[in-house]
Short mmCIF file of C-alpha atoms in Angstrom, two decimals:
data_model
loop_
_atom_site.label_atom_id
_atom_site.label_comp_id
_atom_site.label_asym_id
_atom_site.label_seq_id
_atom_site.Cartn_x
_atom_site.Cartn_y
_atom_site.Cartn_z
CA MET S 1 -1.06 -15.89 24.44
CA SER S 2 -0.73 -12.12 23.95
CA LYS S 3 -2.79 -10.53 21.20
CA ASN S 4 -1.06 -8.77 18.32
CA ALA S 5 -1.58 -5.03 18.12
CA PHE S 6 -2.82 -3.47 14.89
CA VAL S 7 -1.29 -0.10 13.97
CA MET S 8 -1.28 0.94 10.30
CA ILE S 9 0.17 4.07 8.71
CA THR S 10 -1.18 5.69 5.55
CA ALA S 11 0.04 8.65 3.49
CA LEU S 12 -2.81 11.13 2.94
CA ASN S 13 -3.15 12.90 -0.41
CA ASN S 14 -6.27 14.78 0.75
CA VAL S 15 -5.97 15.53 4.45
CA ARG S 16 -9.00 17.85 4.57
CA GLY S 17 -11.22 15.19 3.00
CA ARG S 18 -9.91 12.55 5.39
CA ILE S 19 -10.64 14.67 8.47
CA LYS S 20 -14.10 15.44 7.15
CA TYR S 21 -14.69 11.72 6.65
CA ALA S 22 -13.37 10.80 10.12
CA THR S 23 -15.57 13.39 11.85
CA SER S 24 -18.78 12.95 9.82
CA PRO S 25 -21.54 11.02 11.69
CA ASP S 26 -23.17 10.23 8.34
CA LYS S 27 -20.09 8.65 6.71
CA GLN S 28 -18.44 7.19 9.80
CA GLU S 29 -19.36 4.59 12.40
CA HIS S 30 -20.23 5.72 15.94
CA LEU S 31 -18.07 8.81 16.53
CA GLU S 32 -17.12 8.81 20.22
CA ALA S 33 -14.67 11.74 20.36
CA TYR S 34 -12.64 14.14 18.23
CA VAL S 35 -9.82 16.47 19.30
CA ASP S 36 -7.50 18.65 17.26
CA ASN S 37 -4.60 20.97 18.13
CA MET S 38 -4.09 22.39 14.63
CA PRO S 39 -4.88 26.15 14.53
CA GLN S 40 -8.09 27.09 12.76
CA GLY S 41 -7.68 26.71 9.01
CA GLY S 42 -4.32 25.01 9.52
CA TRP S 43 -5.14 21.78 7.68
CA THR S 44 -6.24 23.74 4.60
CA GLU S 45 -3.10 25.87 4.80
CA LEU S 46 -0.96 22.73 5.19
CA ALA S 47 -2.57 21.08 2.15
CA LYS S 48 -1.98 24.15 -0.05
CA TYR S 49 1.62 24.53 1.15
CA SER S 50 2.38 20.83 0.60
CA ARG S 51 1.01 20.93 -2.95
CA LYS S 52 2.94 24.10 -3.75
CA GLN S 53 6.20 22.60 -2.45
CA ALA S 54 5.59 19.39 -4.39
CA ALA S 55 4.92 21.31 -7.61
CA LEU S 56 8.22 23.21 -7.17
CA TYR S 57 10.55 20.42 -6.12
CA HIS S 58 8.81 17.17 -7.13
CA PRO S 59 6.60 17.97 -10.15
CA GLY S 60 4.39 15.13 -11.33
CA GLN S 61 4.74 13.12 -8.13
CA LYS S 62 1.96 12.27 -5.69
CA VAL S 63 1.64 14.78 -2.85
CA CYS S 64 1.77 13.53 0.75
CA GLU S 65 -0.06 16.25 2.70
CA ALA S 66 -0.10 14.40 6.03
CA ARG S 67 -0.11 10.88 7.48
CA GLU S 68 -2.60 8.81 9.45
CA LEU S 69 -2.20 6.09 12.06
CA ILE S 70 -5.15 3.72 12.46
CA ILE S 71 -4.88 2.19 15.93
CA LYS S 72 -6.91 -0.81 17.11
CA LEU S 73 -7.82 -0.21 20.74
CA PRO S 74 -8.84 -2.88 23.27
CA ASN S 75 -12.59 -2.75 23.90
CA ASP S 76 -11.67 -2.51 27.59
CA LEU S 77 -10.48 1.10 27.02
CA SER S 78 -14.08 2.14 26.30
CA ARG S 79 -14.59 2.35 30.08
CA PHE S 80 -12.63 5.63 30.00
CA ASP S 81 -14.11 8.92 28.84
CA PRO S 82 -13.38 8.81 25.06
CA GLN S 83 -12.71 12.56 24.99
CA GLU S 84 -10.00 12.23 27.67
CA LEU S 85 -8.54 9.20 25.88
CA ALA S 86 -8.37 11.14 22.60
CA ILE S 87 -6.69 14.08 24.36
CA ALA S 88 -4.14 11.75 25.94
CA LEU S 89 -3.28 10.18 22.57
CA ARG S 90 -3.06 13.58 20.88
CA ASN S 91 -0.93 15.24 23.54
CA ASP S 92 1.38 12.24 23.85
CA PHE S 93 2.08 12.28 20.11
CA SER S 94 2.32 16.07 19.67
CA VAL S 95 4.66 16.61 22.60
CA LYS S 96 7.00 13.83 21.51
CA TYR S 97 7.27 14.80 17.83
CA LYS S 98 6.36 18.53 18.01
CA VAL S 99 3.81 18.35 15.20
CA PRO S 100 0.05 19.13 15.19
CA CYS S 101 -2.34 16.20 15.07
CA ALA S 102 -6.00 15.24 15.29
CA VAL S 103 -7.51 12.15 16.95
CA ALA S 104 -10.92 10.62 16.28
CA ILE S 105 -12.19 7.60 18.25
CA HIS S 106 -14.88 5.32 16.80
CA TRP S 107 -16.88 2.21 17.40
CA ASN S 108 -17.76 0.18 14.33
CA THR S 109 -21.41 -0.57 13.53
CA ALA S 110 -21.42 -3.86 15.48
CA GLU S 111 -19.60 -2.15 18.41
CA ASN S 112 -16.93 -4.84 18.61
CA ASN S 113 -14.07 -2.83 17.12
CA TYR S 114 -12.88 0.15 19.16
CA HIS S 115 -10.27 2.14 17.23
CA ALA S 116 -8.63 5.53 16.79
CA HIS S 117 -7.59 7.59 13.78
CA LEU S 118 -4.53 9.74 14.52
CA ILE S 119 -3.95 12.21 11.68
CA PHE S 120 -0.73 14.21 11.93
CA SER S 121 1.35 16.69 9.98
CA GLU S 122 4.90 15.80 8.99
CA ARG S 123 5.83 19.46 9.55
CA SER S 124 5.97 21.58 12.69
CA ILE S 125 3.84 24.73 12.67
CA TYR S 126 4.86 28.16 13.95
CA ARG S 127 2.88 31.21 15.02
CA GLU S 128 4.46 33.43 12.36
CA LYS S 129 5.86 32.86 8.90
CA ARG S 130 9.54 31.98 8.63
CA GLY S 131 12.17 31.31 6.00
CA GLU S 132 11.36 34.05 3.47
CA SER S 133 14.34 34.89 1.26
CA ILE S 134 14.98 37.09 -1.80
CA ALA S 135 17.12 36.04 -4.76
CA THR S 136 20.32 38.13 -5.03
CA ARG S 137 20.80 36.99 -8.64
CA ASN S 138 18.97 35.06 -11.34
CA THR S 139 18.61 31.50 -10.04
CA TYR S 140 17.74 28.48 -12.18
CA PHE S 141 16.08 25.24 -11.06
CA ASN S 142 16.02 22.02 -13.10
CA ALA S 143 13.06 19.67 -13.62
CA ASP S 144 13.78 17.94 -10.29
CA GLY S 145 13.47 21.23 -8.42
CA LYS S 146 17.18 21.47 -7.64
CA ARG S 147 19.37 24.50 -8.28
CA SER S 148 21.12 24.28 -11.61
CA THR S 149 23.14 26.33 -14.10
CA LYS S 150 21.78 28.60 -16.80
CA LYS S 151 23.38 26.43 -19.49
CA GLU S 152 21.59 23.28 -18.33
CA CYS S 153 18.17 24.97 -18.07
CA LEU S 154 18.10 26.84 -21.40
CA ASP S 155 17.79 25.34 -24.87
CA GLU S 156 19.60 26.48 -28.02
CA LEU S 157 17.08 29.31 -28.57
CA GLY S 158 17.51 30.60 -25.03
CA ASN S 159 14.12 29.35 -23.79
CA LEU S 160 13.59 27.50 -20.55
CA LYS S 161 13.48 23.73 -20.97
CA GLU S 162 10.35 21.87 -19.93
CA GLY S 163 10.10 21.54 -16.14
CA CYS S 164 12.84 24.11 -15.45
CA ARG S 165 12.10 27.47 -13.83
CA LEU S 166 13.81 30.81 -13.27
CA VAL S 167 13.65 33.02 -10.18
CA LYS S 168 14.80 36.50 -11.18
CA LYS S 169 16.93 38.77 -9.03
CA GLY S 170 14.79 40.52 -6.40
CA GLU S 171 11.98 37.94 -6.52
CA ALA S 172 11.07 35.64 -3.63
CA LEU S 173 13.39 32.66 -3.72
CA ALA S 174 11.52 30.93 -0.93
CA GLU S 175 8.26 32.23 0.44
CA GLY S 176 7.81 32.50 4.15
CA SER S 177 5.74 29.75 5.72
CA ARG S 178 4.33 28.77 9.09
CA PHE S 179 5.40 25.20 8.40
CA GLY S 180 8.86 23.75 8.86
CA ALA S 181 10.64 21.16 6.74
CA LYS S 182 9.24 17.63 6.47
CA LYS S 183 10.46 15.22 9.13
CA ASN S 184 11.61 12.24 7.09
CA ILE S 185 11.54 10.00 10.16
CA PHE S 186 7.80 9.40 9.62
CA ALA S 187 8.48 7.56 6.34
CA GLN S 188 10.86 5.03 7.92
CA GLU S 189 9.79 1.49 8.82
CA GLU S 190 11.98 1.56 11.92
CA TRP S 191 10.06 4.57 13.25
CA LEU S 192 6.72 2.82 12.69
CA ARG S 193 7.89 -0.20 14.67
CA GLU S 194 9.10 2.01 17.54
CA GLU S 195 5.80 3.89 17.49
CA LYS S 196 3.87 0.60 17.60
CA GLU S 197 5.87 -0.48 20.65
CA ARG S 198 5.23 2.87 22.32
CA LEU S 199 1.48 2.65 21.67
CA VAL S 200 1.39 -0.96 22.92
CA LYS S 201 3.00 0.17 26.18
CA PHE S 202 0.35 2.89 26.49
CA ILE S 203 -2.45 0.38 25.82
CA ASN S 204 -1.10 -2.27 28.21
CA ALA S 205 -0.65 0.31 30.97
CA ASN S 206 -4.33 1.31 30.77
CA THR S 207 -6.14 -1.97 30.07
CA LYS S 208 -7.21 -4.61 32.57
CA GLY S 209 -7.73 -7.27 29.95
CA GLU S 210 -5.37 -9.35 27.87
CA LYS S 211 -2.01 -7.72 27.19
CA TRP S 212 -0.98 -6.85 23.66
CA GLN S 213 2.30 -7.14 21.78
CA VAL S 214 3.87 -5.90 18.53
CA TYR S 215 3.88 -8.61 15.88
CA ASP S 216 7.39 -9.81 15.01
CA TRP S 217 7.58 -11.95 11.88
CA LYS S 218 10.80 -13.68 12.90
CA THR S 219 9.80 -14.69 16.44
CA ASN S 220 5.98 -14.87 16.45
CA PRO S 221 4.55 -18.32 15.55
CA HIS S 222 1.26 -16.83 14.28
CA LEU S 223 0.46 -15.91 10.69
CA PRO S 224 -0.55 -12.26 10.07
CA TYR S 225 -3.96 -11.54 8.57
CA ILE S 226 -4.38 -9.80 5.21
CA ARG S 227 -6.06 -6.41 5.44
CA LEU S 228 -9.27 -5.89 3.45
CA LYS S 229 -9.56 -2.59 1.58
CA LYS S 230 -12.70 -0.74 0.58
CA GLY S 231 -13.35 -0.51 -3.15
CA GLU S 232 -11.12 -3.41 -4.19
CA PRO S 233 -12.44 -6.06 -6.65
CA ALA S 234 -14.92 -8.54 -5.18
CA GLY S 235 -12.80 -11.50 -6.32
CA LEU S 236 -9.76 -10.18 -4.46
CA THR S 237 -11.82 -9.59 -1.31
CA ALA S 238 -13.21 -13.15 -1.49
CA TRP S 239 -9.69 -14.57 -1.85
CA LYS S 240 -8.44 -12.52 1.12
CA GLU S 241 -11.36 -13.72 3.27
CA ARG S 242 -10.66 -17.37 2.39
CA GLU S 243 -6.94 -16.89 3.11
CA ASN S 244 -7.69 -15.17 6.43
CA ASP S 245 -9.98 -18.06 7.42
CA ARG S 246 -7.14 -20.51 6.74
CA ARG S 247 -4.71 -18.39 8.74
CA LYS S 248 -7.20 -18.12 11.59
CA ASP S 249 -7.54 -21.91 11.72
CA PHE S 250 -3.75 -22.27 11.70
CA ASN S 251 -3.28 -19.70 14.49
CA GLU S 252 -5.99 -21.29 16.66
CA SER S 253 -4.40 -24.72 16.19
CA ILE S 254 -0.98 -23.33 17.16
CA ASP S 255 -2.48 -21.76 20.30
CA LYS S 256 -4.08 -25.06 21.34
CA LEU S 257 -0.85 -26.99 20.80
CA LEU S 258 1.20 -24.42 22.71
CA THR S 259 -1.30 -24.31 25.59
CA SER S 260 -1.39 -28.10 25.87
CA GLY S 261 2.41 -28.31 25.76
CA GLU S 262 2.47 -30.53 22.67
CA LEU S 263 4.60 -27.92 20.89
CA THR S 264 7.41 -25.71 22.10
CA PRO S 265 7.61 -22.08 20.80
CA GLU S 266 10.63 -23.08 18.68
CA GLN S 267 8.71 -25.98 17.09
CA ALA S 268 5.67 -23.74 16.47
CA LEU S 269 7.86 -21.16 14.73
CA LYS S 270 9.42 -23.88 12.58
CA LEU S 271 5.94 -25.16 11.71
CA LYS S 272 4.87 -21.65 10.62
CA PHE S 273 7.77 -21.29 8.20
CA GLU S 274 7.14 -24.82 6.84
CA TYR S 275 3.49 -23.86 6.25
CA ILE S 276 4.61 -20.70 4.40
CA ARG S 277 7.13 -22.66 2.31
CA ARG S 278 4.54 -25.22 1.21
CA ASN S 279 1.98 -22.54 0.39
CA ARG S 280 4.58 -20.71 -1.71
CA GLU S 281 5.38 -23.93 -3.59
CA LEU S 282 1.69 -24.54 -4.28
CA ARG S 283 1.24 -20.98 -5.57
CA GLU S 284 4.24 -21.38 -7.87
CA GLN S 285 2.90 -24.70 -9.17
CA ARG S 286 -0.53 -23.19 -9.84
CA LYS S 287 1.08 -20.22 -11.57
CA ALA S 288 3.22 -22.51 -13.74
CA ALA S 289 0.15 -24.62 -14.62
CA ARG S 290 -1.81 -21.50 -15.64
CA GLU S 291 1.06 -20.25 -17.79
CA GLN S 292 1.40 -23.65 -19.46
CA TRP S 293 -2.35 -23.79 -20.14
CA VAL S 294 -2.29 -20.29 -21.67
CA LYS S 295 0.68 -21.24 -23.83
CA GLU S 296 -0.96 -24.45 -25.08
CA TYR S 297 -4.27 -22.72 -25.71
CA LYS S 298 -2.49 -20.04 -27.75
CA ASN S 299 -0.67 -22.72 -29.77
CA TYR S 300 -3.97 -24.50 -30.36
CA ASN S 301 -5.58 -21.31 -31.68
CA ASP S 302 -2.55 -20.56 -33.84
CA ARG S 303 -2.79 -24.05 -35.36
CA ARG S 304 -6.51 -23.66 -36.10
CA ARG S 305 -5.86 -20.31 -37.76
CA ALA S 306 -3.02 -21.82 -39.83
CA GLU S 307 -5.23 -24.74 -40.93
CA TRP S 308 -7.97 -22.32 -42.00
CA GLU S 309 -5.52 -20.19 -44.01
CA TYR S 310 -4.02 -23.30 -45.65
CA THR S 311 -7.48 -24.60 -46.57
CA LYS S 312 -8.38 -21.19 -47.99
CA SER S 313 -5.20 -21.17 -50.13
CA LEU S 314 -6.19 -24.48 -51.78
CA ARG S 315 -8.90 -22.72 -53.79
CA TYR S 316 -6.38 -21.02 -56.03
CA LYS S 317 -4.12 -24.02 -56.73
CA SER S 318 -4.14 -26.14 -59.87
CA THR S 319 -5.36 -29.72 -59.96
CA PHE S 320 -1.80 -30.99 -60.35
CA VAL S 321 -0.56 -29.12 -57.28
CA LEU S 322 -3.56 -30.31 -55.28
CA ALA S 323 -2.86 -33.90 -56.29
CA CYS S 324 0.77 -33.56 -55.22
CA GLU S 325 -0.12 -32.10 -51.85
CA LEU S 326 -2.78 -34.78 -51.32
CA ALA S 327 -0.19 -37.46 -52.03
CA LEU S 328 2.18 -35.91 -49.50
CA MET S 329 -0.61 -35.75 -46.89
CA MET S 330 -1.44 -39.44 -47.46
CA ALA S 331 2.25 -40.19 -46.97
CA GLY S 332 2.05 -38.61 -43.49
CA VAL S 333 3.49 -35.17 -44.22
CA ASP S 334 2.00 -32.33 -42.15
CA MET S 335 1.33 -29.84 -44.94
CA VAL S 336 0.10 -27.10 -42.59
CA LYS S 337 3.37 -27.23 -40.66
CA LEU S 338 5.33 -27.40 -43.91
CA LYS S 339 3.61 -24.30 -45.29
CA THR S 340 3.10 -22.19 -42.14
CA GLY S 341 5.59 -23.58 -39.62
CA VAL S 342 2.85 -24.10 -36.95
CA GLU S 343 2.92 -27.52 -35.34
CA LYS S 344 -0.18 -29.51 -34.46
CA THR S 345 -0.97 -29.49 -30.73
CA MET S 346 -3.48 -31.20 -28.51
CA PRO S 347 -6.48 -29.00 -27.52
#
């Protein structure tokens, strides 16, 4: 069976910090190689430009300064010079998409996980600044950063509304920049799948070991593993590890049955979806049971509080009223429910 390739994309809100982390021997695993075709100081310039653009056109939103691909590499590729491998990955990506990028190749501490970090800009970079323009008249922008009318941007007193801005005649409408517009293709799932397939072809063409493939949910009989994240709660990590162990057992069993011929690929795929369906039903049942328990426990506490308040109110009642209520209680009347409306429930 072919192994499933692992390629993950992440939006970076601090590209300079991420590059520093990826290239630091103290913070990182075994750093094998690092290459970069961004001009000196370019990542800092890109971060500042991205934040300035976001503040103008998307105020209050998270800033995506760059993106990162984490690529699991076959251990067999370690036979190549890591510097040449990093250069090949960098050049292949930069030439195709015409954007600057950096590539760092690592071993993990146990040296059983060979992987690459490919950090790239969503914008092309030029040698000189471009796109500078001067406003020929007063130009108003609304809170979303889009051009608007004077009437929509001013309040009754003639002041700019919150989030709106004014570029006066003769001022820079758009500053010149070495960076081009963002390429929205990098945010599309279809692009990520195509890029995974392209990287898998590159890996398979250079490895002597087992061939890799891009995981396809609809046609692959294996269950995908859940990724562990640093800094997440310990309980969540423990649950993910248990779930991954179950999925590993399922995948190994499927492989054995397929290898022995006891299952056809169509039957294995059907078995996977049946496994998912049953797990979903169990989760829904557990969720419903938890919700029911919470509801009953709340009702139980409400009843106890109502009983305490009713008992407290008896202190201020006359002997005649107490005798009447006692008679009703002996006749089977739930006085707490009658007075407070809270029914008696089982604990």
